[in-house]
């Protein structure tokens, strides 16, 4: 493996761990749990894994070698910094329980389990991946584990390899599926436990017991570094407005965290847009007001942050997208007719005729490129892929149009814009100390949950704003995080997604300052992630976490 100088030094880093995990460990059971909502339905759907107690690991017990067993691990969904350390922590925990325990990695995500594609993860193999970013140790994928044939194929390979437990490292959907799988294996006496680990840069898998999903810390620090660099450029050249779209499929946690770190002139929070029922034009007008005011102060530059999922939170766009999803669903007669048109203009007018009156107005008002993107890009479930919609360009174009409209009334502003999209730049970055430590402990705890015979639990580390030695390791029944939601026309038990709370401390801190940041340039330049140096620089958790736990 070719390694950079940083990688060579960084591979020697020993993740900081909670004191409770260093020596002999014992399990303490807490209170029985209930799901966050829809208790009766969830209880009926998960008779074996509902109501289980919270567990905490504390110092104590005997340091004895336990029985031998094997474990399988799966990386699911989008990459997030720290995944390799979850695997390293899991491996070290398993071999501490018994040096003969083996860890298998299923290749390419959940499909590796179903298709029986795996490798054994030995100590030598894992060595090269410690404290590195990426999921390339075994690869990841987005195959959903959701039917019993897949589950049975999974059990088959587990039985063949002597695997007594699976660890699924994923976001809310993958952990929902992990919970269903745990229940299925328990109900059918398959002898396979299932443990989940909270992963996603989006930061939307968190709740009372899960303080953060891993990867959010590093990804936000990388984006904030880049935003800071751009801010400094903007403030030096004083000639561009930079429109920066930030990844995060649905929730705006990434945008909010980056705003708290860098203090931009404008940052949209999708959840607020939805709450205020703002139209696209209202958003543009608000932004134009800021551009005009700054220009009147001689500041013909600025930085605006835009969350990736924005279009789906603007009520009029949400309706439009859902109408388009129906009209363009595979096999739908409108979709077939739509495809028969050659020119994009014909296609555009055809769609305008087929939409409801309100949606056709919205669609007609969109710049041609965006309108085309909305009709072309569908994911395998028939949904628009928001990461492919160039919202940042859409806003630039609409701002230009609005500024042109203002000219006759005497408002003339110099406006030149650059657009950016930060997403993939941060998903595989070398994990920050926070993520390296947090992930290692999450993996280590997963091994303890397995050793204690638990299934249907998510590995949890709490008290994460304190030094790592004081972190509280434990397990949370996944059913505790569930409620019933409509998905693709059916009511399903799912983990509640954590959107930005407008009554939460991070949003309030941002809202209290944003008007000032809009007009008075207040940029903060966070610089690159530091792996060595003062703890205030190297170990600080996200502002979001600090404010939530204050
Ligand atoms: P997960 O929820 O699986 O962690 O993925 C999140 C994410 O990074 C989103 O922020 C983004 O919209 C999406 O993945 C991009 O998906 P893809 O990697 O398939 O392009």
XYZ file of C-alpha atoms and ligand atoms in Angstrom:
570
model
C 0.000 0.000 0.000
C 1.397 3.446 -0.915
C 1.248 5.686 2.126
C 1.675 9.387 2.604
C 3.904 10.706 5.386
C 0.763 11.685 7.321
C -0.727 8.210 6.912
C 2.449 6.561 8.217
C 2.539 8.724 11.348
C -1.213 8.644 11.817
C -1.351 4.841 11.733
C 0.516 4.892 15.078
C -2.252 6.886 16.763
C -3.883 4.950 19.600
C -7.494 6.110 19.820
C -8.445 7.518 23.208
C -10.973 5.309 24.960
C -13.476 5.588 27.790
C -11.866 4.547 31.075
C -14.596 1.945 31.464
C -13.334 -0.005 28.446
C -9.647 -0.168 29.257
C -9.506 -3.076 31.732
C -12.067 -5.691 32.739
C -15.585 -4.639 31.808
C -18.981 -5.543 33.148
C -22.461 -4.889 31.912
C -25.120 -3.009 33.855
C -28.722 -3.255 32.750
C -30.853 -0.156 32.969
C -34.548 0.474 32.550
C -36.763 -1.339 30.062
C -37.421 0.846 27.020
C -40.342 1.915 24.853
C -40.312 3.147 21.268
C -40.425 6.934 20.741
C -43.963 6.635 19.326
C -46.515 4.067 18.119
C -45.586 1.734 20.993
C -48.349 -0.813 20.405
C -47.644 -1.330 16.690
C -43.866 -1.504 17.164
C -44.283 -3.965 20.045
C -46.403 -6.254 17.872
C -43.928 -6.086 14.998
C -40.898 -6.769 17.228
C -42.081 -9.265 19.847
C -38.528 -10.492 20.557
C -36.601 -7.220 20.490
C -39.079 -4.685 21.881
C -38.784 -3.287 25.394
C -35.239 -4.515 26.053
C -33.264 -2.532 28.658
C -30.623 0.113 28.041
C -27.187 -1.244 28.886
C -24.024 0.442 30.101
C -20.504 -0.980 30.324
C -18.592 -0.154 33.481
C -15.234 -1.089 34.965
C -15.217 -4.342 36.872
C -15.813 -8.052 36.543
C -13.225 -10.680 35.795
C -10.669 -10.451 33.003
C -11.348 -14.002 31.792
C -11.095 -15.378 28.277
C -14.594 -16.027 26.955
C -15.827 -18.662 24.505
C -14.658 -18.492 20.869
C -16.969 -17.021 18.248
C -16.851 -15.319 14.869
C -18.444 -12.065 13.729
C -19.329 -10.547 10.340
C -19.233 -6.823 9.587
C -20.990 -4.824 6.856
C -20.506 -1.200 5.773
C -23.757 0.188 4.419
C -24.557 3.366 2.443
C -22.474 6.492 1.899
C -18.881 6.663 3.133
C -18.216 8.461 6.419
C -14.823 9.147 8.044
C -14.068 6.675 10.817
C -15.592 3.485 9.401
C -12.203 1.774 9.376
C -11.764 2.565 13.057
C -15.127 0.993 13.902
C -13.786 -2.181 12.319
C -10.432 -1.848 14.139
C -12.208 -1.320 17.494
C -14.508 -4.256 16.809
C -11.549 -6.490 15.953
C -9.548 -5.437 19.025
C -12.587 -5.926 21.264
C -13.317 -9.376 19.854
C -9.738 -10.574 20.177
C -9.567 -9.166 23.705
C -12.571 -11.343 24.578
C -10.805 -14.333 23.040
C -7.710 -14.169 20.795
C -9.128 -16.998 18.658
C -12.242 -14.998 17.657
C -12.411 -14.185 13.955
C -13.848 -11.218 12.077
C -15.210 -11.504 8.541
C -15.961 -8.512 6.339
C -18.787 -8.780 3.799
C -17.772 -7.100 0.564
C -19.507 -4.203 -1.174
C -22.167 -3.564 1.461
C -25.194 -5.662 2.431
C -25.140 -7.469 -0.944
C -21.915 -9.197 0.209
C -23.925 -10.981 2.901
C -26.610 -12.125 0.477
C -24.161 -13.120 -2.278
C -21.712 -14.707 0.167
C -18.819 -12.440 -0.763
C -16.472 -11.935 2.159
C -12.898 -11.849 3.399
C -11.396 -12.617 6.760
C -10.130 -9.445 8.419
C -6.878 -10.401 10.068
C -4.765 -8.275 12.346
C -2.169 -7.639 9.563
C -4.879 -6.673 7.100
C -6.570 -4.227 9.481
C -3.234 -2.637 10.439
C -3.048 -0.683 7.162
C -6.477 0.871 7.692
C -6.252 2.139 11.259
C -7.121 5.859 11.552
C -7.667 6.182 7.805
C -10.719 7.536 5.989
C -12.767 5.658 3.432
C -14.654 2.384 3.393
C -12.258 0.677 0.987
C -11.240 -1.992 3.506
C -14.313 -4.012 2.407
C -16.309 -1.506 0.333
C -19.855 -0.304 0.880
C -23.141 -0.468 -1.000
C -26.760 0.603 -0.874
C -28.520 -2.760 -1.294
C -31.413 -2.825 1.164
C -31.801 -5.896 3.349
C -35.560 -6.138 3.417
C -36.884 -9.542 2.489
C -36.781 -12.929 4.126
C -34.975 -14.602 1.202
C -32.052 -12.212 1.733
C -32.165 -12.845 5.478
C -32.076 -16.622 4.957
C -29.143 -16.347 2.536
C -27.387 -14.279 5.201
C -28.059 -16.844 7.919
C -26.766 -19.582 5.606
C -23.317 -17.979 5.228
C -23.195 -17.047 8.918
C -23.823 -20.662 9.882
C -21.187 -21.852 7.404
C -18.557 -19.480 8.822
C -19.528 -19.935 12.466
C -20.618 -16.283 12.628
C -22.687 -15.659 15.731
C -23.281 -11.971 15.121
C -23.404 -9.344 12.389
C -22.417 -5.726 12.886
C -24.132 -3.374 10.459
C -22.517 0.045 10.169
C -25.041 2.375 8.570
C -27.501 5.252 8.685
C -31.129 5.326 9.814
C -32.414 3.058 7.031
C -29.625 0.488 7.408
C -30.106 0.389 11.183
C -33.858 0.029 10.711
C -33.108 -2.968 8.498
C -30.606 -4.245 11.093
C -33.395 -4.196 13.663
C -35.798 -6.068 11.386
C -33.046 -8.606 10.688
C -32.336 -9.030 14.418
C -36.008 -9.696 15.039
C -36.243 -12.165 12.135
C -33.197 -14.134 13.300
C -34.488 -14.184 16.878
C -37.976 -15.245 15.803
C -36.625 -18.022 13.593
C -33.915 -19.203 15.976
C -31.171 -18.642 13.402
C -28.533 -18.135 16.094
C -27.295 -14.831 14.648
C -27.290 -11.624 16.696
C -27.366 -8.225 14.938
C -25.761 -5.020 16.253
C -25.929 -1.591 14.576
C -23.471 1.331 14.554
C -24.592 4.938 13.850
C -22.926 6.222 10.677
C -23.646 9.130 8.335
C -21.994 12.439 7.591
C -25.533 13.872 7.380
C -25.749 13.868 11.195
C -29.425 12.875 11.143
C -29.112 9.612 13.071
C -29.110 10.899 16.619
C -31.462 11.019 19.569
C -31.527 11.136 23.324
C -29.187 8.129 23.572
C -27.146 8.440 20.368
C -25.349 11.776 20.578
C -23.945 11.820 17.041
C -23.527 9.718 13.953
C -19.885 9.193 13.137
C -18.317 11.030 10.216
C -20.315 14.230 10.777
C -17.470 15.749 12.802
C -14.753 15.183 10.196
C -16.889 15.984 7.153
C -18.039 19.300 8.659
C -14.463 20.192 9.600
C -13.295 19.526 6.034
C -16.125 21.571 4.505
C -15.570 24.372 7.037
C -11.903 24.501 6.137
C -12.821 24.841 2.451
C -15.518 27.416 3.173
C -13.044 29.407 5.293
C -10.518 29.349 2.462
C -13.145 30.601 0.037
C -14.217 33.300 2.483
C -10.669 34.550 2.731
C -10.411 34.603 -1.033
C -13.716 36.465 -1.294
C -12.589 38.961 1.316
C -9.279 39.462 -0.506
C -10.527 39.857 -4.069
C -13.852 41.457 -3.080
C -15.439 40.596 -6.406
C -17.373 37.331 -6.068
C -20.373 35.954 -4.301
C -19.750 32.248 -3.662
C -22.780 29.953 -3.571
C -21.807 26.726 -1.826
C -24.107 23.708 -1.764
C -23.348 21.312 1.085
C -24.107 17.614 1.153
C -26.790 16.188 3.395
C -29.612 14.422 1.607
C -32.369 15.673 3.827
C -31.481 17.405 7.106
C -29.444 20.656 7.155
C -27.167 19.722 10.072
C -24.054 20.003 7.889
C -24.972 23.493 6.659
C -25.815 24.617 10.180
C -22.577 23.266 11.665
C -20.478 24.831 8.895
C -22.283 28.136 9.441
C -21.526 28.000 13.167
C -17.878 27.301 12.374
C -17.391 29.935 9.659
C -20.078 32.692 10.023
C -21.184 33.117 6.402
C -23.310 35.981 5.051
C -26.219 33.686 4.315
C -27.121 30.101 5.159
C -30.382 28.398 4.378
C -31.784 25.806 6.746
C -34.256 23.605 4.884
C -36.274 22.811 8.000
C -36.878 26.542 8.571
C -37.854 27.077 4.938
C -40.454 24.332 5.326
C -41.699 25.641 8.666
C -42.121 29.158 7.251
C -43.594 27.733 4.038
C -41.226 29.897 2.016
C -41.391 29.960 -1.759
C -38.303 29.896 -3.916
C -38.922 33.524 -4.875
C -39.150 34.595 -1.217
C -35.807 32.922 -0.525
C -34.278 34.704 -3.501
C -35.709 38.069 -2.430
C -34.280 37.645 1.061
C -30.861 36.869 -0.377
C -31.055 39.785 -2.825
C -31.795 42.155 0.078
C -28.536 41.079 1.699
C -26.597 41.377 -1.563
C -27.945 44.893 -2.101
C -27.216 46.016 1.476
C -23.684 44.631 1.379
C -23.057 46.294 -1.957
C -24.295 49.613 -0.574
C -21.624 49.169 2.128
C -19.049 48.631 -0.612
C -18.904 44.858 -0.042
C -19.612 43.338 -3.437
C -18.768 39.867 -2.258
C -20.198 37.240 0.008
C -20.644 33.584 0.857
C -23.978 31.748 0.866
C -24.418 28.171 2.118
C -27.171 26.040 0.635
C -28.196 22.623 1.963
C -28.350 19.841 -0.594
C -31.892 18.788 0.281
C -33.365 22.302 0.003
C -35.650 21.763 -2.994
C -37.580 19.050 -1.223
C -38.339 21.362 1.714
C -39.746 24.234 -0.329
C -43.445 23.394 -0.181
C -44.207 24.326 -3.826
C -41.166 22.346 -5.043
C -42.100 19.376 -2.886
C -45.522 19.194 -4.561
C -43.941 19.658 -7.990
C -41.380 16.896 -7.377
C -44.001 14.483 -6.130
C -46.182 15.165 -9.208
C -43.155 14.640 -11.445
C -42.305 11.392 -9.640
C -45.777 10.066 -10.417
C -45.859 11.316 -14.016
C -42.403 9.961 -14.781
C -42.642 6.680 -12.848
C -41.276 3.788 -14.874
C -43.966 2.296 -17.121
C -46.401 5.190 -16.544
C -48.061 6.203 -19.840
C -47.002 9.854 -19.390
C -43.409 8.704 -18.913
C -43.526 6.727 -22.155
C -45.029 9.657 -24.074
C -42.470 12.017 -22.475
C -39.606 9.847 -23.731
C -41.007 9.885 -27.267
C -40.275 13.624 -27.647
C -36.919 14.439 -29.185
C -36.282 18.039 -28.181
C -35.985 19.290 -24.617
C -38.355 22.166 -25.456
C -41.081 19.716 -26.511
C -40.474 17.708 -23.349
C -40.694 20.851 -21.211
C -44.009 21.948 -22.724
C -45.423 18.453 -22.463
C -44.655 18.364 -18.734
C -46.092 21.843 -18.226
C -49.386 20.640 -19.778
C -49.535 17.539 -17.575
C -48.831 19.134 -14.195
C -51.459 20.689 -11.931
C -51.997 24.415 -12.473
C -49.888 25.432 -9.456
C -47.020 23.068 -10.235
C -46.950 23.933 -13.915
C -46.477 27.602 -12.969
C -43.550 26.705 -10.694
C -42.047 24.407 -13.311
C -42.373 27.018 -16.052
C -40.602 29.573 -13.874
C -37.515 27.362 -13.403
C -34.412 27.881 -15.527
C -34.307 25.326 -18.338
C -31.303 23.376 -17.005
C -32.864 22.792 -13.593
C -36.227 21.933 -15.120
C -34.450 19.302 -17.215
C -32.589 17.890 -14.193
C -35.879 17.453 -12.367
C -37.222 15.284 -15.158
C -34.110 13.268 -15.903
C -32.512 12.140 -12.686
C -34.345 9.378 -10.832
C -32.899 6.927 -8.324
C -33.839 3.201 -8.338
C -36.875 4.033 -6.139
C -38.157 6.569 -8.675
C -37.158 9.622 -6.618
C -35.327 12.719 -7.761
C -31.670 12.559 -6.707
C -31.279 15.825 -4.877
C -27.474 15.735 -4.951
C -27.687 16.061 -8.752
C -29.880 19.158 -8.705
C -27.740 22.224 -8.979
C -29.641 24.326 -6.468
C -26.663 26.643 -6.135
C -26.852 27.484 -9.864
C -30.619 27.820 -9.672
C -30.297 30.405 -6.919
C -27.553 32.305 -8.761
C -29.704 32.524 -11.876
C -32.764 33.639 -9.934
C -30.719 36.240 -8.022
C -29.412 37.634 -11.328
C -32.953 37.875 -12.668
C -34.196 39.606 -9.532
C -31.311 42.091 -9.562
C -32.089 42.877 -13.209
C -35.716 43.570 -12.212
C -34.514 46.069 -9.608
C -32.496 48.160 -12.072
C -35.442 50.306 -13.301
C -36.120 51.309 -9.676
C -32.566 52.669 -9.441
C -30.961 49.744 -7.594
C -27.870 48.757 -9.520
C -25.590 46.178 -7.978
C -22.377 44.589 -9.198
C -22.938 40.852 -8.814
C -20.640 38.116 -10.022
C -21.079 34.592 -8.663
C -19.154 31.331 -8.379
C -20.795 28.050 -7.506
C -19.432 25.058 -5.561
C -20.707 21.739 -4.235
C -18.918 20.182 -1.259
C -19.845 16.606 -0.510
C -17.537 13.883 -1.750
C -14.547 16.013 -0.681
C -15.293 15.238 2.971
C -16.760 11.752 3.085
C -13.459 9.868 3.056
C -11.182 12.332 4.828
C -8.792 10.969 7.468
C -10.968 10.963 10.607
C -10.520 13.798 13.076
C -9.375 12.762 16.553
C -13.022 12.909 17.631
C -14.165 10.520 14.917
C -11.085 8.278 15.246
C -11.714 7.922 19.016
C -15.527 7.769 18.805
C -15.511 5.151 16.039
C -12.936 2.944 17.714
C -15.047 2.918 20.882
C -18.269 2.266 18.931
C -16.640 -0.807 17.382
C -15.185 -1.970 20.695
C -18.599 -1.649 22.355
C -20.203 -3.632 19.531
C -17.888 -6.536 20.437
C -18.991 -6.302 24.084
C -22.667 -6.276 23.141
C -22.101 -9.418 21.090
C -20.111 -11.046 23.888
C -23.008 -10.299 26.248
C -25.451 -12.059 23.912
C -27.319 -8.891 22.884
C -29.179 -8.480 19.614
C -31.180 -5.612 18.108
C -28.962 -3.057 19.892
C -27.081 -0.046 18.585
C -23.638 0.624 19.954
C -23.663 3.877 21.898
C -21.104 6.249 23.392
C -22.441 9.138 25.478
C -21.009 12.156 27.277
C -18.963 12.870 24.154
C -18.283 16.526 24.944
C -16.212 15.409 27.959
C -12.677 14.024 27.535
C -12.753 10.524 25.991
C -11.798 8.875 29.305
C -15.170 10.000 30.709
C -17.291 8.785 27.796
C -20.086 6.382 28.704
C -20.180 3.213 26.605
C -23.348 1.168 26.248
C -26.083 -0.189 24.031
C -29.520 1.083 23.047
C -32.313 -1.173 21.773
C -32.980 -0.049 18.199
C -36.725 -0.481 18.681
C -36.490 2.405 21.170
C -35.728 4.789 18.268
C -38.603 3.654 16.072
C -41.948 4.998 14.983
C -44.367 4.216 12.167
C -44.007 6.245 8.955
C -45.482 6.080 5.472
C -42.804 4.892 3.035
C -43.642 4.219 -0.618
C -47.334 4.074 0.197
C -47.093 1.695 3.204
C -46.841 2.293 6.944
C -43.488 0.928 8.129
C -41.544 0.823 11.401
C -38.508 3.074 10.926
C -35.920 4.903 13.014
C -37.039 8.512 13.379
C -34.791 10.776 11.298
C -33.379 13.688 13.299
C -33.945 16.899 11.338
C -32.638 20.275 12.519
C -34.810 21.403 15.433
C -35.732 25.045 15.218
C -36.080 25.111 19.004
C -32.659 23.482 19.445
C -29.597 25.306 20.772
C -27.502 25.076 17.543
C -30.211 26.680 15.388
C -30.949 29.319 18.033
C -27.254 30.242 18.265
C -27.141 30.627 14.477
C -30.431 32.566 14.273
C -29.246 35.009 16.947
C -26.175 35.951 14.903
C -27.079 35.592 11.245
C -28.340 39.137 10.637
C -25.065 40.475 11.904
C -23.028 38.037 9.777
C -25.132 38.980 6.726
C -24.117 42.609 6.704
C -20.897 42.791 8.710
C -18.249 40.463 7.347
C -17.449 38.231 10.339
C -15.794 35.261 8.660
C -13.930 32.659 10.705
C -11.224 30.622 8.990
C -11.047 27.235 10.771
C -8.078 25.889 8.771
C -7.364 22.188 8.227
C -8.080 19.422 10.734
C -5.168 19.042 13.150
C -4.215 15.602 14.387
C -1.456 16.646 16.789
C -1.218 19.703 18.997
C -3.246 21.405 21.720
C -6.386 19.514 22.664
C -8.538 22.640 22.127
C -7.556 22.463 18.463
C -7.338 18.699 17.943
C -10.075 17.147 20.056
C -12.925 19.674 20.032
C -16.258 18.144 19.039
C -18.608 19.941 16.634
C -20.255 23.204 17.684
C -23.578 21.390 17.231
C -22.668 18.805 19.839
C -21.206 21.408 22.200
C -24.363 23.528 22.015
C -26.698 20.549 22.308
C -24.910 19.295 25.405
C -24.278 22.672 27.055
P -25.759 7.886 4.018
O -27.045 8.412 4.556
O -25.864 6.532 3.457
O -24.660 7.999 5.042
O -25.267 8.818 2.803
C -25.375 10.177 2.877
C -24.930 10.888 1.633
O -23.562 11.251 1.730
C -25.810 12.113 1.428
O -25.292 13.221 2.109
C -25.827 12.250 -0.075
O -27.011 12.851 -0.522
C -25.757 10.844 -0.548
O -25.093 10.105 0.460
C -25.048 10.686 -1.865
O -25.178 9.389 -2.282
P -24.193 8.679 -3.296
O -22.962 8.326 -2.524
O -24.937 7.467 -3.701
O -23.900 9.646 -4.387
